[in-house]
XYZ file of N, CA and C in Angstrom:
561
model
N 32.865 -4.629 -8.484
C 34.217 -4.441 -8.256
C 34.815 -5.703 -7.619
N 34.092 -6.798 -7.400
C 34.571 -8.068 -6.761
C 34.950 -8.938 -7.853
N 35.898 -10.008 -7.471
C 36.186 -11.079 -8.446
C 35.076 -12.044 -8.177
N 35.172 -13.003 -9.088
C 34.228 -14.192 -8.787
C 34.673 -14.947 -7.581
N 36.001 -15.205 -7.228
C 36.298 -15.656 -5.962
C 35.803 -14.950 -4.857
N 35.968 -13.629 -4.857
C 35.320 -12.656 -3.903
C 33.679 -12.916 -3.702
N 33.089 -13.112 -4.853
C 31.698 -13.345 -4.872
C 31.314 -14.672 -4.305
N 32.112 -15.705 -4.587
C 31.877 -17.083 -3.920
C 31.983 -16.983 -2.392
N 32.933 -16.170 -1.840
C 33.102 -15.924 -0.319
C 31.975 -15.332 0.185
N 31.585 -14.229 -0.615
C 30.429 -13.517 -0.041
C 29.232 -14.333 -0.041
N 28.906 -14.834 -1.294
C 27.746 -15.642 -1.436
C 27.627 -16.970 -0.457
N 28.871 -17.454 -0.094
C 28.776 -18.595 0.904
C 28.334 -17.969 2.308
N 28.943 -16.794 2.724
C 28.628 -16.263 3.914
C 27.126 -15.854 4.102
N 26.467 -15.326 2.970
C 25.249 -14.807 2.924
C 24.293 -16.161 3.044
N 24.645 -17.181 2.326
C 23.956 -18.469 2.396
C 23.996 -19.118 3.820
N 25.075 -19.097 4.333
C 25.177 -19.569 5.686
C 24.533 -18.852 6.708
N 24.366 -17.627 6.398
C 23.543 -16.705 7.413
C 22.083 -16.537 7.168
N 21.539 -17.401 6.254
C 20.066 -17.603 6.002
C 19.509 -16.676 4.696
N 20.396 -16.219 3.833
C 19.797 -15.409 2.784
C 18.709 -16.258 2.076
N 17.675 -15.543 1.527
C 16.644 -16.330 0.837
C 17.032 -16.800 -0.390
N 17.927 -16.101 -1.028
C 18.342 -16.366 -2.490
C 19.595 -15.405 -2.664
N 20.273 -15.856 -3.683
C 21.433 -14.826 -4.210
C 21.140 -14.623 -5.708
N 20.918 -13.190 -5.953
C 20.784 -12.706 -7.294
C 22.154 -12.250 -7.893
N 22.487 -12.887 -8.838
C 23.927 -12.648 -9.453
C 23.864 -11.907 -10.807
N 24.215 -10.745 -10.607
C 24.450 -9.677 -11.753
C 25.645 -9.023 -11.602
N 25.619 -8.004 -12.445
C 26.940 -7.025 -12.402
C 26.415 -5.715 -12.390
N 26.970 -4.654 -11.947
C 26.684 -3.367 -11.874
C 27.688 -2.407 -12.205
N 27.459 -1.271 -12.496
C 28.384 -0.203 -12.905
C 28.861 0.440 -11.563
N 30.227 0.962 -11.583
C 30.851 1.601 -10.385
C 31.120 3.032 -10.846
N 31.046 3.878 -9.864
C 31.383 5.338 -9.906
C 32.799 5.497 -10.140
N 33.725 4.462 -9.732
C 35.163 4.646 -9.727
C 35.574 4.584 -11.134
N 34.998 4.009 -12.164
C 35.426 4.001 -13.458
C 34.555 4.634 -14.540
N 33.636 5.495 -13.806
C 32.541 6.164 -14.672
C 33.354 7.241 -15.329
N 32.557 7.637 -16.653
C 33.035 8.779 -17.291
C 32.673 10.196 -16.537
N 33.549 11.185 -16.644
C 33.262 12.456 -16.087
C 31.932 13.002 -16.672
N 30.835 13.285 -15.856
C 29.568 13.697 -16.334
C 29.763 15.155 -17.075
N 28.824 15.395 -18.058
C 28.994 16.651 -18.636
C 28.380 17.652 -17.543
N 28.703 19.061 -17.721
C 28.077 19.999 -17.021
C 26.565 19.950 -16.773
N 26.139 19.975 -15.699
C 24.632 19.926 -15.446
C 24.137 18.536 -15.394
N 24.985 17.397 -15.525
C 24.372 16.139 -15.556
C 25.143 15.394 -14.381
N 24.241 14.422 -13.924
C 24.680 13.644 -12.611
C 25.718 12.586 -13.004
N 26.706 12.285 -12.102
C 27.571 11.162 -12.550
C 26.656 9.770 -12.558
N 27.184 9.096 -13.463
C 26.245 7.749 -13.756
C 27.296 6.718 -13.846
N 27.083 5.567 -13.190
C 27.858 4.450 -12.900
C 28.116 3.495 -14.192
N 27.162 3.663 -15.093
C 27.217 2.652 -16.254
C 27.859 3.301 -17.364
N 28.751 4.293 -17.239
C 29.449 4.935 -18.372
C 30.987 4.343 -18.377
N 31.444 3.633 -17.558
C 32.811 3.072 -17.621
C 32.824 1.570 -17.939
N 34.010 0.997 -17.784
C 34.184 -0.490 -18.142
C 33.175 -1.315 -17.308
N 32.956 -0.916 -16.090
C 31.989 -1.921 -15.258
C 30.622 -1.836 -15.704
N 30.288 -0.488 -16.136
C 28.845 -0.365 -16.617
C 28.709 -1.084 -17.972
N 29.804 -1.133 -18.690
C 29.807 -1.829 -20.087
C 29.438 -3.336 -19.678
N 30.229 -3.794 -18.868
C 30.116 -5.270 -18.516
C 28.761 -5.620 -17.956
N 28.182 -4.520 -17.342
C 26.741 -4.721 -16.727
C 25.716 -4.753 -17.947
N 25.869 -3.915 -18.883
C 24.907 -3.653 -19.747
C 25.553 -3.632 -21.270
N 26.193 -4.559 -21.845
C 26.657 -4.543 -23.093
C 25.702 -4.444 -24.265
N 26.014 -4.052 -25.416
C 25.138 -4.210 -26.553
C 25.505 -5.251 -27.423
N 24.658 -5.527 -28.376
C 24.987 -6.567 -29.365
C 26.149 -6.235 -30.214
N 26.365 -4.912 -30.418
C 27.537 -4.553 -31.341
C 28.775 -4.176 -30.484
N 28.878 -4.426 -29.247
C 29.982 -3.988 -28.481
C 31.207 -4.829 -28.493
N 30.955 -6.098 -28.654
C 32.241 -6.967 -28.791
C 31.771 -8.415 -29.144
N 32.821 -9.242 -29.414
C 32.412 -10.529 -29.760
C 31.649 -11.360 -28.937
N 31.777 -11.299 -27.541
C 31.058 -11.940 -26.585
C 29.480 -11.466 -26.631
N 29.242 -10.316 -27.101
C 27.755 -9.920 -26.987
C 27.120 -9.959 -25.723
N 25.939 -9.641 -25.611
C 25.289 -9.521 -24.205
C 24.701 -10.918 -23.755
N 24.577 -11.826 -24.515
C 23.716 -12.928 -24.097
C 24.420 -13.966 -23.169
N 23.932 -14.070 -21.963
C 24.484 -14.963 -20.991
C 26.025 -14.763 -20.547
N 26.305 -13.412 -20.662
C 27.669 -12.997 -20.282
C 28.021 -13.302 -18.842
N 27.148 -13.441 -17.903
C 27.453 -13.705 -16.403
C 27.515 -15.182 -16.175
N 27.035 -16.006 -17.066
C 26.725 -17.520 -16.901
C 27.977 -18.160 -16.146
N 29.193 -18.018 -16.691
C 30.315 -18.772 -16.127
C 30.431 -18.464 -14.637
N 30.422 -17.194 -14.369
C 30.539 -16.854 -12.955
C 29.433 -17.256 -12.051
N 28.275 -17.189 -12.666
C 27.062 -17.718 -12.051
C 27.154 -19.041 -11.574
N 27.536 -20.033 -12.751
C 27.620 -21.393 -12.499
C 28.688 -21.659 -11.316
N 29.870 -21.059 -11.382
C 30.898 -21.219 -10.408
C 30.328 -20.945 -9.003
N 29.533 -19.939 -8.850
C 29.083 -19.575 -7.546
C 28.174 -20.564 -7.080
N 27.214 -21.004 -7.979
C 26.045 -21.940 -7.682
C 26.845 -23.275 -7.348
N 27.876 -23.674 -8.131
C 28.576 -24.967 -7.742
C 29.275 -24.891 -6.317
N 29.836 -23.760 -6.086
C 30.345 -23.597 -4.784
C 29.381 -23.706 -3.552
N 28.206 -23.162 -3.869
C 27.122 -23.454 -2.850
C 26.706 -25.091 -2.671
N 26.662 -25.653 -3.755
C 26.209 -26.977 -3.773
C 27.201 -27.847 -3.097
N 28.578 -27.386 -3.451
C 29.644 -28.219 -2.878
C 29.719 -27.954 -1.263
N 29.233 -26.839 -0.895
C 29.324 -26.555 0.476
C 28.116 -27.174 1.187
N 27.244 -27.753 0.555
C 25.957 -28.374 1.065
C 24.987 -27.418 1.274
N 24.829 -26.251 0.774
C 23.918 -25.184 0.817
C 22.962 -25.127 -0.326
N 21.803 -25.010 0.012
C 20.604 -24.968 -0.968
C 20.074 -23.768 -1.356
N 20.743 -22.650 -0.945
C 20.308 -21.204 -1.340
C 20.106 -21.159 -2.724
N 18.865 -20.745 -3.176
C 18.507 -20.689 -4.657
C 19.516 -19.431 -5.284
N 19.823 -19.608 -6.439
C 20.594 -18.589 -7.214
C 19.859 -18.130 -8.375
N 19.791 -16.847 -8.712
C 19.058 -16.065 -9.758
C 20.208 -15.793 -10.626
N 20.048 -16.266 -11.978
C 21.049 -15.951 -13.069
C 20.321 -14.588 -13.828
N 21.394 -13.876 -14.286
C 20.966 -12.576 -14.871
C 21.946 -12.180 -15.811
N 21.648 -11.245 -16.865
C 22.635 -10.766 -17.724
C 22.343 -11.307 -19.084
N 21.554 -10.651 -19.897
C 21.405 -10.925 -21.388
C 20.654 -12.246 -21.574
N 19.705 -12.595 -20.762
C 18.886 -13.684 -20.782
C 17.550 -13.528 -21.469
N 17.424 -13.838 -22.762
C 16.322 -13.277 -23.389
C 15.534 -14.288 -24.323
N 16.120 -15.702 -24.385
C 15.462 -16.488 -25.083
C 15.019 -17.752 -24.232
N 13.938 -18.424 -24.533
C 13.684 -19.472 -23.650
C 14.661 -20.630 -23.717
N 15.298 -20.781 -24.890
C 16.295 -21.970 -24.965
C 17.382 -21.638 -24.123
N 17.841 -20.470 -24.068
C 18.994 -20.137 -23.151
C 18.629 -20.293 -21.670
N 17.423 -19.756 -21.224
C 16.887 -19.757 -19.893
C 16.749 -21.326 -19.401
N 16.083 -22.013 -20.361
C 15.775 -23.478 -19.889
C 17.204 -24.240 -19.849
N 18.066 -23.907 -20.779
C 19.493 -24.508 -20.707
C 20.136 -24.318 -19.279
N 19.996 -23.107 -18.865
C 20.570 -22.567 -17.405
C 20.034 -23.429 -16.447
N 18.730 -23.587 -16.329
C 18.008 -24.393 -15.508
C 18.269 -25.905 -15.407
N 18.248 -26.395 -16.760
C 18.468 -27.897 -16.832
C 19.916 -28.186 -16.463
N 20.840 -27.416 -16.720
C 22.303 -27.770 -16.250
C 22.393 -27.612 -14.730
N 21.501 -26.827 -14.098
C 21.633 -26.601 -12.679
C 22.651 -25.325 -12.327
N 22.970 -24.592 -13.411
C 23.731 -23.356 -13.221
C 23.052 -22.330 -12.343
N 21.786 -22.389 -12.145
C 20.912 -21.411 -11.611
C 19.574 -22.244 -11.154
N 18.926 -21.379 -10.424
C 17.541 -21.949 -9.910
C 16.450 -21.023 -10.428
N 16.729 -19.814 -10.708
C 15.750 -18.797 -11.311
C 16.439 -18.046 -12.470
N 15.643 -17.393 -13.190
C 16.062 -16.422 -14.297
C 15.661 -15.124 -13.898
N 16.566 -14.219 -13.956
C 16.203 -12.725 -13.792
C 16.407 -12.039 -15.366
N 15.523 -11.292 -15.767
C 15.663 -10.779 -17.154
C 15.104 -9.515 -17.238
N 15.880 -8.492 -16.945
C 15.277 -6.958 -17.037
C 15.253 -6.355 -18.397
N 16.001 -6.355 -19.127
C 15.884 -5.668 -20.442
C 14.874 -6.558 -21.348
N 14.927 -7.747 -21.323
C 13.990 -8.500 -22.080
C 12.726 -8.419 -21.544
N 12.496 -8.246 -20.285
C 11.108 -8.079 -19.669
C 10.621 -6.699 -19.949
N 11.414 -5.677 -20.190
C 11.068 -4.423 -20.599
C 10.763 -4.310 -22.018
N 11.386 -4.956 -22.877
C 10.980 -5.020 -24.309
C 9.668 -5.868 -24.490
N 9.518 -6.812 -23.718
C 8.090 -7.452 -23.789
C 7.770 -7.946 -22.705
N 6.969 -7.248 -21.818
C 6.631 -7.621 -20.309
C 5.700 -8.993 -20.564
N 5.204 -9.347 -21.399
C 4.515 -10.646 -21.654
C 5.084 -11.679 -22.303
N 6.504 -11.687 -22.325
C 6.997 -12.673 -23.000
C 6.775 -14.220 -22.491
N 6.971 -14.294 -21.323
C 6.639 -15.653 -20.555
C 5.261 -15.969 -20.908
N 4.226 -15.085 -20.764
C 2.925 -15.485 -21.021
C 2.666 -15.845 -22.505
N 3.345 -15.217 -23.277
C 3.234 -15.556 -24.828
C 3.805 -16.756 -25.101
N 4.878 -17.243 -24.555
C 5.573 -18.487 -24.738
C 4.673 -19.755 -24.307
N 4.263 -19.375 -22.977
C 3.317 -20.511 -22.320
C 2.036 -20.684 -23.252
N 1.417 -19.682 -23.918
C 0.273 -19.843 -24.701
C 0.641 -20.182 -26.124
N 1.918 -20.619 -26.454
C 2.262 -21.042 -27.695
C 2.256 -19.903 -28.933
N 2.580 -18.713 -28.360
C 2.568 -17.526 -29.206
C 3.983 -17.032 -29.193
N 5.034 -17.906 -29.191
C 6.453 -17.468 -29.166
C 6.891 -16.619 -30.265
N 6.278 -16.679 -31.549
C 6.591 -16.020 -32.604
C 6.050 -14.398 -32.551
N 5.310 -14.154 -31.452
C 4.835 -12.751 -31.247
C 5.861 -11.949 -30.224
N 6.701 -12.643 -29.612
C 7.616 -12.082 -28.552
C 8.584 -11.087 -29.155
N 8.587 -9.926 -28.585
C 9.487 -8.768 -29.058
C 10.949 -9.072 -28.336
N 11.834 -9.422 -29.056
C 13.137 -9.612 -28.432
C 13.955 -8.457 -28.235
N 14.501 -8.207 -27.114
C 15.376 -7.140 -26.745
C 16.437 -7.241 -27.851
N 16.945 -6.030 -28.503
C 18.009 -5.924 -29.333
C 19.139 -5.359 -28.669
N 19.112 -5.106 -27.352
C 20.324 -4.721 -26.502
C 20.922 -3.455 -27.166
N 20.231 -2.417 -27.598
C 20.851 -1.089 -27.982
C 21.113 -0.171 -26.782
N 20.482 -0.585 -25.617
C 20.608 0.355 -24.499
C 20.008 1.674 -24.647
N 18.817 1.737 -25.364
C 18.064 2.862 -25.492
C 17.506 2.961 -23.999
N 17.032 2.061 -23.434
C 16.454 2.244 -21.986
C 17.459 2.848 -21.135
N 18.689 2.348 -21.251
C 19.753 2.768 -20.105
C 20.150 4.323 -20.385
N 20.146 4.681 -21.806
C 20.381 6.088 -22.034
C 19.286 6.848 -21.564
N 17.965 6.463 -21.389
C 17.004 7.363 -20.781
C 17.171 7.387 -19.260
N 17.500 6.144 -18.770
C 17.842 6.199 -17.355
C 18.970 7.052 -16.925
N 20.059 7.107 -17.859
C 21.095 7.934 -17.532
C 20.860 9.407 -17.330
N 19.759 9.700 -18.195
C 19.331 11.172 -18.306
C 18.215 11.369 -17.331
N 17.792 10.483 -16.415
C 16.712 10.663 -15.415
C 15.529 10.743 -16.060
N 15.301 10.096 -17.226
C 13.953 10.177 -17.883
C 13.290 8.758 -17.564
N 12.000 8.828 -17.833
C 11.202 7.673 -17.672
C 11.735 6.528 -18.668
N 12.034 5.425 -18.213
C 12.542 4.373 -18.957
C 11.583 3.784 -19.725
N 11.729 3.555 -20.975
C 10.847 2.817 -21.897
C 11.669 1.966 -22.798
N 11.117 1.255 -23.713
C 11.745 0.463 -24.755
C 11.377 0.896 -26.227
N 12.421 1.096 -26.934
C 12.097 1.655 -28.474
C 11.457 0.463 -29.119
N 11.333 -0.733 -28.630
C 10.551 -1.771 -29.479
C 9.175 -1.742 -29.085
N 8.740 -0.990 -28.197
C 7.290 -1.061 -27.847
C 6.569 -0.604 -28.966
N 5.265 -1.239 -29.273
C 4.442 -0.909 -30.280
C 3.806 0.398 -29.717
N 4.143 1.606 -30.222
C 3.715 2.990 -29.478
C 2.119 3.159 -29.846
N 1.643 3.553 -28.851
C 0.145 4.081 -28.999
C -0.030 5.311 -28.329
N -0.474 6.197 -29.043
C -0.668 7.684 -28.428
C -1.893 7.659 -27.665
N -1.700 8.171 -26.462
C -2.994 8.341 -25.534
C -3.866 9.542 -26.215
N -4.969 9.221 -26.462
C -5.958 10.323 -27.102
C -6.525 11.133 -26.046
N -6.959 10.597 -24.846
C -7.781 11.259 -23.883
C -7.311 12.689 -23.565
N -8.173 13.470 -23.451
C -7.972 14.986 -22.974
C -7.165 14.929 -21.619
N -6.176 15.658 -21.479
C -5.684 15.558 -20.128
C -4.525 14.643 -20.084
N -4.287 13.771 -21.035
C -3.218 12.674 -21.033
C -1.864 13.460 -20.887
N -1.120 12.612 -20.017
C 0.365 13.417 -19.858
C 1.011 13.658 -21.039
N 1.908 14.763 -21.037
C 2.768 15.151 -22.036
C 4.113 14.736 -21.797
N 4.883 14.357 -22.799
C 6.267 13.991 -22.649
C 7.045 15.271 -22.649
N 8.297 15.342 -22.457
C 9.185 16.574 -22.308
C 9.112 17.439 -23.624
N 8.769 16.643 -24.754
C 8.769 17.521 -26.153
C 7.300 18.072 -26.233
N 6.458 17.972 -25.404
C 5.186 18.475 -25.442
C 4.045 17.466 -26.206
N 4.530 16.299 -26.648
C 3.571 15.295 -27.386
C 2.830 14.561 -26.273
N 1.699 13.952 -26.594
C 0.922 12.995 -25.831
C 1.990 11.969 -25.428
N 1.931 11.536 -24.134
C 2.775 10.441 -23.899
C 2.550 9.187 -24.560
N 3.509 8.320 -25.010
C 3.250 7.114 -25.600
C 3.420 6.015 -24.685
N 2.635 4.993 -24.592
C 2.489 3.977 -23.689
C 2.677 2.541 -24.392
N 3.033 1.619 -23.803
C 3.125 0.193 -24.247
C 1.559 -0.443 -24.165
N 1.099 -0.736 -25.253
C -0.280 -1.071 -25.356
C -0.595 -2.249 -24.486
N 0.241 -3.229 -24.341
C -0.014 -4.431 -23.576
C -0.415 -4.200 -22.135
N 0.322 -3.200 -21.506
C 0.198 -2.718 -20.178
C -1.284 -2.058 -19.887
N -1.807 -1.679 -20.965
C -3.061 -0.796 -20.815
C -4.290 -1.219 -21.435
N -4.301 -2.516 -21.743
C -5.417 -3.075 -22.210
C -6.423 -3.605 -21.270
């Protein structure tokens, strides 16, 4: 709900008071959320603020990649201009090595935060480091994960190579099937 100028003021105050870092992202607000259906909880990512926080590839011409970078760069610049060295974390549709590296090289941020891409492929950094970048599963920003969260279900990614758990007594999902798990986490 704040403007970039508000965020600059808040960021400067936090940095001056000794914050270890500033993580710059966007979030949904209950004030502009859609009215929940009967029996469902209010969810802050259903309105315009939620859309700005978690856009999809098909949502508009801007797309999700690097959507927050202009604001992040302004806040980082304000910190530098004030002589403050508090590290800044950039976030929001950061899913390619080239994009992340360019942010760091320009000095627009000091760290990269990547939620949906890290859910799509928890090993993406390691695959890149090992020279296996062609194996990285890229987030396609459908917000499948967000829809599960909205319904208070276990958050997964539809891109995971699904693997049925065969052992007797393995957990069942709400439909009565054996729970599917991301294989890289369970090797």
